Coordinates of C-alpha atoms in Angstrom, one line a residue:
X1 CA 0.0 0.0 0.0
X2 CA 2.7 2.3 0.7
X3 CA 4.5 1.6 -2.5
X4 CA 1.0 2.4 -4.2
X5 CA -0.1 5.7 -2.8
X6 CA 3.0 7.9 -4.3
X7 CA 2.0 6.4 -7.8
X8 CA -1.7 7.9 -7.5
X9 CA -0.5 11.1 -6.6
X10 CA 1.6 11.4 -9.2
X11 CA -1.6 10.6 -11.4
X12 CA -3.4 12.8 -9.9
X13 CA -0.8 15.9 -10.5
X14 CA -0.5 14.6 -13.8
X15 CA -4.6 15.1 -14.6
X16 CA -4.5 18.1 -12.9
X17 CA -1.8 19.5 -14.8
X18 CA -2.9 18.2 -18.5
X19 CA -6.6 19.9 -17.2
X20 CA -5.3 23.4 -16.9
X21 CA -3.4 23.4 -20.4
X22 CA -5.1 24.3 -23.5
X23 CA -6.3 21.8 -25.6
X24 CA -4.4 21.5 -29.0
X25 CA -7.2 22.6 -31.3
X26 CA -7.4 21.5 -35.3
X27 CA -9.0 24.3 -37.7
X28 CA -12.2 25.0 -37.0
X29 CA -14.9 23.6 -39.4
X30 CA -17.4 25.4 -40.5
X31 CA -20.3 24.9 -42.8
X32 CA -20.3 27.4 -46.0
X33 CA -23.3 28.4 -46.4
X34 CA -23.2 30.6 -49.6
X35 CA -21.1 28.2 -51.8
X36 CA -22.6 29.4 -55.0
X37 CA -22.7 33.3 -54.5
X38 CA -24.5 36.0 -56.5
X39 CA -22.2 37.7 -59.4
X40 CA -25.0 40.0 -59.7
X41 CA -23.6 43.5 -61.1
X42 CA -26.4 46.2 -61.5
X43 CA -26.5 47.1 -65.3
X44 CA -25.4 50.7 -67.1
X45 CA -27.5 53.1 -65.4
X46 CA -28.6 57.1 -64.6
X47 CA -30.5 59.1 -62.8
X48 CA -33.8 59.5 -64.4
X49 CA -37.1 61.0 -63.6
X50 CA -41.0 59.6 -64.9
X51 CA -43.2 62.4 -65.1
X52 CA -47.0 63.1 -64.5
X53 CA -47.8 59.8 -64.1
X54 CA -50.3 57.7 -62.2
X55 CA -48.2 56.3 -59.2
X56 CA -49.1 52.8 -57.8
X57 CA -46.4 52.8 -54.7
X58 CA -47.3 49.2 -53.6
X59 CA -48.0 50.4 -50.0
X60 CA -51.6 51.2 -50.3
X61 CA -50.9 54.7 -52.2
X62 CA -51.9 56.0 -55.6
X63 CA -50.7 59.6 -56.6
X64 CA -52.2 61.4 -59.4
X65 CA -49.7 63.5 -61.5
X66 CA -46.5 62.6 -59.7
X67 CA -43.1 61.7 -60.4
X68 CA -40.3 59.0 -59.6
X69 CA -37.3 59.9 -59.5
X70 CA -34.1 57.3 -59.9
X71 CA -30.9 57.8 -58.3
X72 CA -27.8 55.7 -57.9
X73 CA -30.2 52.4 -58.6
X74 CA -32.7 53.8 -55.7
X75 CA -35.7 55.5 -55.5
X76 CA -34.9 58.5 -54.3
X77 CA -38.6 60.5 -54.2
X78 CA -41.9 59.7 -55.5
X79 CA -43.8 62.9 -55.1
X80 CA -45.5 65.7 -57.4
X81 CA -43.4 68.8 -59.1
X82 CA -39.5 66.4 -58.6
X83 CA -36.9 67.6 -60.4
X84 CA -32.9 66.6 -61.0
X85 CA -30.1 68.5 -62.9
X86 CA -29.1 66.3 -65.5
X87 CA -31.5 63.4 -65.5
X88 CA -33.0 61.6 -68.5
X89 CA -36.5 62.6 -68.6
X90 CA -39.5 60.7 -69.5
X91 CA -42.7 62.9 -69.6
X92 CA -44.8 59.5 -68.6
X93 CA -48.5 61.5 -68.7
X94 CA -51.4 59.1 -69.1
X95 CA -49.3 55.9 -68.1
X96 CA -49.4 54.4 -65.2
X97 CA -46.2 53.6 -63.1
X98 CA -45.6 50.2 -60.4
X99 CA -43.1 48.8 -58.5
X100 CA -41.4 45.8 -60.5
X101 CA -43.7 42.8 -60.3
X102 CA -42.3 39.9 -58.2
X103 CA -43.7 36.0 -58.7
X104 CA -42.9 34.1 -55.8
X105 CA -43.5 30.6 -57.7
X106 CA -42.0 30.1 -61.0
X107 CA -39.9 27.0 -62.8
X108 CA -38.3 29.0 -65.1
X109 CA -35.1 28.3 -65.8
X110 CA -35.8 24.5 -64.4
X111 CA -38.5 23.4 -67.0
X112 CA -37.4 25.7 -69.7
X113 CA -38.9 26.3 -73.1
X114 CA -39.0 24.6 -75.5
X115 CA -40.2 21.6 -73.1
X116 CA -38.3 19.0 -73.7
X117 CA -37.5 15.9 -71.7
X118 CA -33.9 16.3 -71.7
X119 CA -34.3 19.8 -70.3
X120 CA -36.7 18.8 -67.2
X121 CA -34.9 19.1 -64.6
X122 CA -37.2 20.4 -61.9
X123 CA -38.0 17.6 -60.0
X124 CA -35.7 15.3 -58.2
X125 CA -38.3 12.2 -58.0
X126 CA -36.0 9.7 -56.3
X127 CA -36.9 9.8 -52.8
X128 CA -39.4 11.9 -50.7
X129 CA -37.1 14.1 -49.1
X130 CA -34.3 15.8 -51.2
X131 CA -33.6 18.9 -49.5
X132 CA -30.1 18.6 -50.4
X133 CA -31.0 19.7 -54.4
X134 CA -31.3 23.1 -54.9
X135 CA -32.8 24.5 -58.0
X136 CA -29.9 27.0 -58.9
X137 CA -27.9 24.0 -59.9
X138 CA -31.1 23.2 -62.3
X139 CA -31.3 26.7 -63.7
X140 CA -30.5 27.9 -67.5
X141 CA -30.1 31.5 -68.0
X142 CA -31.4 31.3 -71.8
X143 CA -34.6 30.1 -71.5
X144 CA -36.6 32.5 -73.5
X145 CA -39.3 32.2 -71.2
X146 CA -37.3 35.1 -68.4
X147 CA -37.2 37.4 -71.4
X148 CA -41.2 37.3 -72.3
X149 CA -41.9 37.4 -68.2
X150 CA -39.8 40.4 -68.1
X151 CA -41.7 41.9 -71.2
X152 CA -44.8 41.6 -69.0
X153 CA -42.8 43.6 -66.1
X154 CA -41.2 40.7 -64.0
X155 CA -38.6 42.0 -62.0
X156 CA -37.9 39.3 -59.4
X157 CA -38.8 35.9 -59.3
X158 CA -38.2 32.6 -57.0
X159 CA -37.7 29.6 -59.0
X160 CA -38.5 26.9 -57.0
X161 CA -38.4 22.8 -57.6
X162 CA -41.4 20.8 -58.5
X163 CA -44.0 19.5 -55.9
X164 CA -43.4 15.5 -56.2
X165 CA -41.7 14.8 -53.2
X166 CA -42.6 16.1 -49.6
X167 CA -39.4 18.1 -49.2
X168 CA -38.7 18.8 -53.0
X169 CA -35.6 21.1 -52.0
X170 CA -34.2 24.3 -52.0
X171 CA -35.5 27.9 -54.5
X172 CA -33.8 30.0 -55.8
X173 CA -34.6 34.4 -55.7
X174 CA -33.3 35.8 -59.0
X175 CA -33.2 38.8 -60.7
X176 CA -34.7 38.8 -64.0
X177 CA -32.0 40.2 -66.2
X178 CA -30.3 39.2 -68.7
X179 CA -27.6 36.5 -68.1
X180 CA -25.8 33.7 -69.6
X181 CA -25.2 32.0 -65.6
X182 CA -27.3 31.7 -62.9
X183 CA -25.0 33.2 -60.4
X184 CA -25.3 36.6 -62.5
X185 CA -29.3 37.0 -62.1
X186 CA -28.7 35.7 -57.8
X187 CA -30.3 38.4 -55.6
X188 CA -27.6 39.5 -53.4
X189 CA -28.5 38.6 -49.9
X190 CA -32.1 37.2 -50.5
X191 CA -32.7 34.3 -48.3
X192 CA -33.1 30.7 -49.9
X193 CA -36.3 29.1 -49.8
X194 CA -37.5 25.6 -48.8
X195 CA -40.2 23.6 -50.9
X196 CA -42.5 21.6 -49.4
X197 CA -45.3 19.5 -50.4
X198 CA -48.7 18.6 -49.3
X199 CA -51.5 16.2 -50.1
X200 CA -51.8 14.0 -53.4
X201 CA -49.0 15.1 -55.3
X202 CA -46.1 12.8 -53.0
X203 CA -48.6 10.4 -51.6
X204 CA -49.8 9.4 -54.8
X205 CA -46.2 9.2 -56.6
X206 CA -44.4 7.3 -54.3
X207 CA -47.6 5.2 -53.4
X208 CA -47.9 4.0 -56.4
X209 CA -44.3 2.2 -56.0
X210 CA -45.7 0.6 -52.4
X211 CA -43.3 3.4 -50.9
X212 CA -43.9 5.6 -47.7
X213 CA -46.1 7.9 -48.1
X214 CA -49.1 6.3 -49.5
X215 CA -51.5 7.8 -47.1
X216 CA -51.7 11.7 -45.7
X217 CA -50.4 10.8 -42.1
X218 CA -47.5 9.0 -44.5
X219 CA -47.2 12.5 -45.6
X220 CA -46.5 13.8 -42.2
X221 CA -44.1 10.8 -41.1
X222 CA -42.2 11.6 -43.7
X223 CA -41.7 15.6 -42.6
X224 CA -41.6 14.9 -38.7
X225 CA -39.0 12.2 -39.2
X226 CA -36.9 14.3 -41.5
X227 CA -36.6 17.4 -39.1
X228 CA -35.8 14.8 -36.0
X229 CA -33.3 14.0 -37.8
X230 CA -32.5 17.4 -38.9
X231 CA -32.7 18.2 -35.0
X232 CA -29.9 16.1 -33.9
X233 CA -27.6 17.3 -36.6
X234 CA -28.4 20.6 -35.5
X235 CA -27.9 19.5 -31.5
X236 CA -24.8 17.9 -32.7
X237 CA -23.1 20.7 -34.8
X238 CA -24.0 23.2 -32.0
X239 CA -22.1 21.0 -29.2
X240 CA -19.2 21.1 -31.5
X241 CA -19.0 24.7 -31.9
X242 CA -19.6 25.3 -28.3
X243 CA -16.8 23.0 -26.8
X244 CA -14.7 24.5 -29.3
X245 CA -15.7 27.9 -28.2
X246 CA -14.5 26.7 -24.9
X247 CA -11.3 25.4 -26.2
X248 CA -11.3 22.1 -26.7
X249 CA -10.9 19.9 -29.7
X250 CA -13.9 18.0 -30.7
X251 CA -14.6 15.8 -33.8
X252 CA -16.9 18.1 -36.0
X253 CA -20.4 16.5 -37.8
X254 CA -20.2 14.2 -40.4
X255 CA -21.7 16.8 -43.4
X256 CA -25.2 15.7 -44.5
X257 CA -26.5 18.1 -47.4
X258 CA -29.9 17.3 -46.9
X259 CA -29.5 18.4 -43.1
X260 CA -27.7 21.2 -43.8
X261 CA -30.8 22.5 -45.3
X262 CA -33.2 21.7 -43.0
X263 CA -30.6 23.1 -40.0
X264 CA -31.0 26.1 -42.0
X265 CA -34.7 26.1 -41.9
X266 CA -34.2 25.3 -38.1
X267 CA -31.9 28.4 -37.6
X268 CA -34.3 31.1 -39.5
X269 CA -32.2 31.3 -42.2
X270 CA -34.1 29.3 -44.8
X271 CA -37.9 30.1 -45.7
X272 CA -40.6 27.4 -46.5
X273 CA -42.3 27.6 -49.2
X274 CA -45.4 25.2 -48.8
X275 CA -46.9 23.7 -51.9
X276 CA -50.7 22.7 -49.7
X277 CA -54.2 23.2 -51.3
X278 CA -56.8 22.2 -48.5
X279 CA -57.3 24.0 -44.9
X280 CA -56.6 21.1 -42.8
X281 CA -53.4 20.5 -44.3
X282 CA -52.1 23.5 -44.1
X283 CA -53.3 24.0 -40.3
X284 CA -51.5 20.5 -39.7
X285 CA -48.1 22.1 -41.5
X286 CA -48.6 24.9 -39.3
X287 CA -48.1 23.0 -36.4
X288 CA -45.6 20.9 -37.8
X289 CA -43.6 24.0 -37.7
X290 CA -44.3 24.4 -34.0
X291 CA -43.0 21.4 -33.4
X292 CA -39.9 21.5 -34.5
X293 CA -39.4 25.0 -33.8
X294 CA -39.5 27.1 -37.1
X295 CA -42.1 28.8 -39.1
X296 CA -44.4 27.7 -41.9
X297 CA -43.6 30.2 -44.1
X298 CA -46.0 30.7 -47.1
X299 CA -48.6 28.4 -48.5
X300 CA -48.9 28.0 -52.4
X301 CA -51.9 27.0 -54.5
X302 CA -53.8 27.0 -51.3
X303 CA -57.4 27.3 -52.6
X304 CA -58.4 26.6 -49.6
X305 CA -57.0 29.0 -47.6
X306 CA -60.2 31.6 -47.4
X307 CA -61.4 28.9 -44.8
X308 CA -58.6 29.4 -42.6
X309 CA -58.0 33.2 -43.3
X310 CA -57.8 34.3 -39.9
X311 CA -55.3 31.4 -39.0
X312 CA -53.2 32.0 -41.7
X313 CA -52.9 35.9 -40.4
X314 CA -52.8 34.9 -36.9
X315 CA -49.4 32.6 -37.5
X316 CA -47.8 35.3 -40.2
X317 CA -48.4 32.9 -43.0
X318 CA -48.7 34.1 -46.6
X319 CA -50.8 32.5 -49.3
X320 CA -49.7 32.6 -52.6
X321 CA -52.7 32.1 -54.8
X322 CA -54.3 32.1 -58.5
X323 CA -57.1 33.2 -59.8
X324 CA -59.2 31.4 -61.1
X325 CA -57.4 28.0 -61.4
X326 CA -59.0 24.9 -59.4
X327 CA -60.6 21.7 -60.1
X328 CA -58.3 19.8 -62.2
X329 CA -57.6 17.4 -59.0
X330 CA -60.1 16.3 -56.2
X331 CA -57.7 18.1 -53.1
X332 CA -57.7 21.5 -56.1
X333 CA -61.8 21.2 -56.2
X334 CA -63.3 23.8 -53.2
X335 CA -62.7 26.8 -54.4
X336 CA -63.9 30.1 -54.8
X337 CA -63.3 32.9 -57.1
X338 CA -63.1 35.5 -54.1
X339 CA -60.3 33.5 -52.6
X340 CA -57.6 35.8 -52.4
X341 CA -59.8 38.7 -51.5
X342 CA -60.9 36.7 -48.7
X343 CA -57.7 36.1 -47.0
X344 CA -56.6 39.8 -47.8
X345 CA -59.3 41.2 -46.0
X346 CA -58.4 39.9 -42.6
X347 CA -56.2 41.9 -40.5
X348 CA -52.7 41.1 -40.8
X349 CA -53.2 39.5 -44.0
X350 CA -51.0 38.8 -47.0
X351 CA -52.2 37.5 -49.7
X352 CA -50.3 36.9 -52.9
X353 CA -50.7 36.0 -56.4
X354 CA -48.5 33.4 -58.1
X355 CA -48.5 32.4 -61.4
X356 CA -46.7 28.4 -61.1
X357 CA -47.0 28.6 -65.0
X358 CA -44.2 30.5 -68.1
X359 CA -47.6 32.0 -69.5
X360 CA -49.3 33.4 -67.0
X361 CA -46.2 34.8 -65.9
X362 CA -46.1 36.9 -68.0
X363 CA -49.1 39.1 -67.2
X364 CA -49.8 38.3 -62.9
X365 CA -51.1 42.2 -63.4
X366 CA -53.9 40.7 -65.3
X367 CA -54.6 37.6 -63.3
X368 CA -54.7 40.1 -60.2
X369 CA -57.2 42.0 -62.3
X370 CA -59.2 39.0 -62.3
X371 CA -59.3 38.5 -58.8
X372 CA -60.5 42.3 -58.4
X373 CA -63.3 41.9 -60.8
X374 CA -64.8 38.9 -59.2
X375 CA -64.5 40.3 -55.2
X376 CA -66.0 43.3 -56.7
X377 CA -68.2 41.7 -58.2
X378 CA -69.7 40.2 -55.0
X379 CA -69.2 42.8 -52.4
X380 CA -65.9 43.7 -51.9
X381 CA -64.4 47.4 -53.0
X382 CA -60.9 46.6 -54.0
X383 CA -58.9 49.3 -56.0
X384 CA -55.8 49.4 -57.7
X385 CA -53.6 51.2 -55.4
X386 CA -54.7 48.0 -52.8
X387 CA -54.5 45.3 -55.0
X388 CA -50.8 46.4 -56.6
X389 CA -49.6 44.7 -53.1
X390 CA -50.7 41.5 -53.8
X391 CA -47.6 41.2 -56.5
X392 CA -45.3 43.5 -55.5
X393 CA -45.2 44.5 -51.1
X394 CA -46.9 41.1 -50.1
X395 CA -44.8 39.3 -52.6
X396 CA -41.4 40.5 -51.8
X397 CA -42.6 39.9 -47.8
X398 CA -42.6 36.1 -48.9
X399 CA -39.5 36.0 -50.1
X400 CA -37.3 37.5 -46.9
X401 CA -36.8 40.6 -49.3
X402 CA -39.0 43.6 -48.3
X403 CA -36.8 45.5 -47.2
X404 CA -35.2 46.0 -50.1
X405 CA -37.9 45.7 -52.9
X406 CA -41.5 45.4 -53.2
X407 CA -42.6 49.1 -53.1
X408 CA -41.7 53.0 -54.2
X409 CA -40.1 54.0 -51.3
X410 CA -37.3 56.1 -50.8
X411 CA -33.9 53.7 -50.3
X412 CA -35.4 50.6 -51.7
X413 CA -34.5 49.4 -55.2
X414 CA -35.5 51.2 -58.4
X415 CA -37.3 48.1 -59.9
X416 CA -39.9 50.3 -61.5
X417 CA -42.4 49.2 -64.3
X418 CA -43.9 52.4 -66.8
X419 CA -47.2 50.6 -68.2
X420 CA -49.0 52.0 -71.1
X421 CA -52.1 52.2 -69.3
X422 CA -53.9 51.4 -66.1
X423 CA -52.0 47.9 -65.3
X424 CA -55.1 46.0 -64.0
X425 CA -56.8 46.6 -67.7
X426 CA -56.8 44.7 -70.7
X427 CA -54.7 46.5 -72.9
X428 CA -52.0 47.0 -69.9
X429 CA -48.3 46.5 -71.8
X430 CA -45.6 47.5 -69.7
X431 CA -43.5 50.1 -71.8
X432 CA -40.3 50.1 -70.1
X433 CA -38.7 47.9 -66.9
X434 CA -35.8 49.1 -64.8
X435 CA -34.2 46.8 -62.2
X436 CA -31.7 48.6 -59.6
X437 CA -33.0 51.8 -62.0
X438 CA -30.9 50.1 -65.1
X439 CA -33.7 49.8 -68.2
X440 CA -33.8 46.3 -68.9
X441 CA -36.8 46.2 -71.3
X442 CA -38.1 48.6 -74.0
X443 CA -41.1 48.3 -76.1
X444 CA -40.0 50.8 -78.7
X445 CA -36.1 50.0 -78.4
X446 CA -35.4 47.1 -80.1
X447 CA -32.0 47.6 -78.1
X448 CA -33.6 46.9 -75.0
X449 CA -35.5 43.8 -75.9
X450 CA -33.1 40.6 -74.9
X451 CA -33.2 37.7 -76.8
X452 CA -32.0 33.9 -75.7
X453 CA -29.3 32.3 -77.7
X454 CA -31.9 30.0 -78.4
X455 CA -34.0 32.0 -80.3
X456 CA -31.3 33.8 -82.0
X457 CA -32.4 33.2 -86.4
X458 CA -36.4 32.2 -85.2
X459 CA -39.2 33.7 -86.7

């Protein structure tokens, strides 16, 4: 015993001693998670000033007779009697002028034109959760279909995977300029999006192959035990940044792609984008996101979201919505016409048009027309200046980017459309676009009118 006791001691010095060093720390990993970033460089620009025109500022406000005024890429005022030593110009009297319209759900890009198997690459149909795809690495620049949307005053637009799987992957915010990569037309700083999928559209795919889900509660399996998963990769990546915060030397995460997405979603920095027609489905995703902790973002297609309208406003939810598009599937059959003017008349509302299609793209104005006509139709008293929001403030508010575009106010981008006429009529044709107050689309100026390699020698 006595010949033992000197040897523990010495132990015992030794632990202490090795406890008060500093662990000897390898480099720090750390997840990148902008790995693809924007090239975006705003195009030839000047100051310029539209004159006497009807002013749509996407925040509620039409101004009779005023002027916008472009500076530096900004707005810089919207107001009546502007003027600016050596601007261009543009006496716009009898047009009308908007904010740059702004579809949050478009394939562009992923299911270009001409359609054409070989270019279809918009949904990854190989398992029901993919998050780790992201559209970008889907997208080409040329398809002609950005240049006709941007004819019909598309300034911004998310371009999102398809709607087979429950977790389809991640969307993409672009600008719609002209651009031969994808990295060139990536809006700088706009958050990615998540897409999601409700209902028939997985169920019935990967049913069909006697895989999980066949069933709705398959459905919501599937999501729960994807962001348990997600969960513990989070938990686990967290403990190794915090015991190496404190010095030591831990084994960082095996990388998952797919988890890396939905950590992101956990952490804020990721937006869902919920591809859900029926109320209770939506309500169910809802609290899926309470769950696990992050929110439920915005709801496309959603025809029936005027039964939950005040739950949808309640949880900060948008709804991305068409017009007049329904019934070509049972879970697409109960809706109404006065759909998006019933969830935009609750309190804390925001409603949204989408166009999910290359055609109607091309002229959202005139689908939100629709919409108006109808709610008017039956009761409500919707007006332009109101309206405008539904594609431009509420729009840009889905996407994580309202703070930057969306609306005519001082500081924010100069994505500005001159139409020929009052937008929400039949005859509207936007006349000129400017994105960061660069004009990217003329109808008089052949000059301004893009074309995609691909068309180049069609008639």
């Amino acid at each position: 015993m006595a010949k033992v006791m000197p040897s523990l001691v010495a132990v015992a010095l030794s632990t202490v001693i090795v406890g008060c060093s500093p662990a000897q720390q390898d480099p720090k990993i750390t997840i990148n998670t902008n790995p693809y970033p924007s090239t975006y460089q705003i195009l030839p620009n000047s100051t310029t000033l539209l004159k006497n025109a009807i002013v749509l500022t996407g925040t509620g406000e039409r101004i009779d007779d005023a002027d916008v005024l472009i500076k530096d890429g900004k707005i810089s005022a919207v107001g009546q009697q502007l003027s600016a030593a050596g601007a261009v110009v543009i006496d716009a009297k009898g047009k009308w002028i908007t904010p740059g319209i702004i579809d949050v759900h478009s394939h562009l890009g992923v299911y270009p034109s001409p359609n054409a198997e070989s270019h279809n690459d918009g949904n990854e149909m190989t398992n029901p959760v993919t998050a780790e795809v992201w559209a970008e690495h889907s997208v080409w620049p040329q398809d002609p279909g950005f240049n006709r949307a941007r004819e019909g005053g598309i300034t911004t637009l998310q371009i999102l995977p398809g709607s087979a799987n429950l977790i389809g992957g991640r969307g993409v915010t672009l600008k719609n300029v002209p651009a031969t990569t994808m990295q060139a037309m990536k809006f700088p700083a706009a958050p990615y999006g998540l897409k999601m999928a409700c209902g028939e559209n997985p169920k019935s795919l990967y049913g069909s192959r006697n895989e999980l889900p066949m069933t709705r509660m398959g459905n919501m399996a599937g999501y729960r035990t994807a962001f348990i998963q997600a969960t513990e990769y989070k938990r686990a990546w967290d403990k190794y940044d915090a015991d190496y915060a404190a010095g030591k030397n831990p084994v960082a995460p095996e990388r998952d792609l797919m988890k890396d997405t939905l950590k992101g979603v956990l952490e804020g920095d990721i937006l869902i984008h919920n591809h859900c027609y029926k109320a209770e489905e939506m309500a169910m995703m809802i609290d899926l996101g309470k769950e696990f902790g992050y929110h439920a973002g915005t709801f496309h297609h959603a025809v029936e979201a005027y039964k939950i309208a005040d739950l949808l406003a309640e949880n900060g939810n948008c709804a991305a919505m068409w017009p007049d598009w329904w019934g070509f599937k049972l879970e697409a059959y109960d809706m109404v016409l006065e759909n998006v003017a019933m969830v935009d008349a609750v309190k804390n509302s925001c409603a949204v048009v989408h166009s999910d299609s290359g055609v109607t793209i091309q002229r959202l104005n005139q689908e939100t027309a629709k919409i108006m006509h109808n709610a008017n139709a039956n009761g409500f008293n919707l007006k332009a200046e109101h309206v405008i929001g539904w594609i431009t403030a509420n729009a840009a508010k889905s996407l994580g980017i309202s703070d930057k575009t969306g609306s005519l106010e001082k500081g924010k981008n100069a994505d500005v459309v001159l139409w020929n006429t009052n937008p929400f009529s039949v005859y509207a044709q936007a006349e000129q676009v400017f994105i960061d107050g660069a004009k990217v689309y003329d109808r008089q100026d052949p000059a301004y009118q893009a074309q995609s390699d691909f068309m180049l020698g069609q008639e």
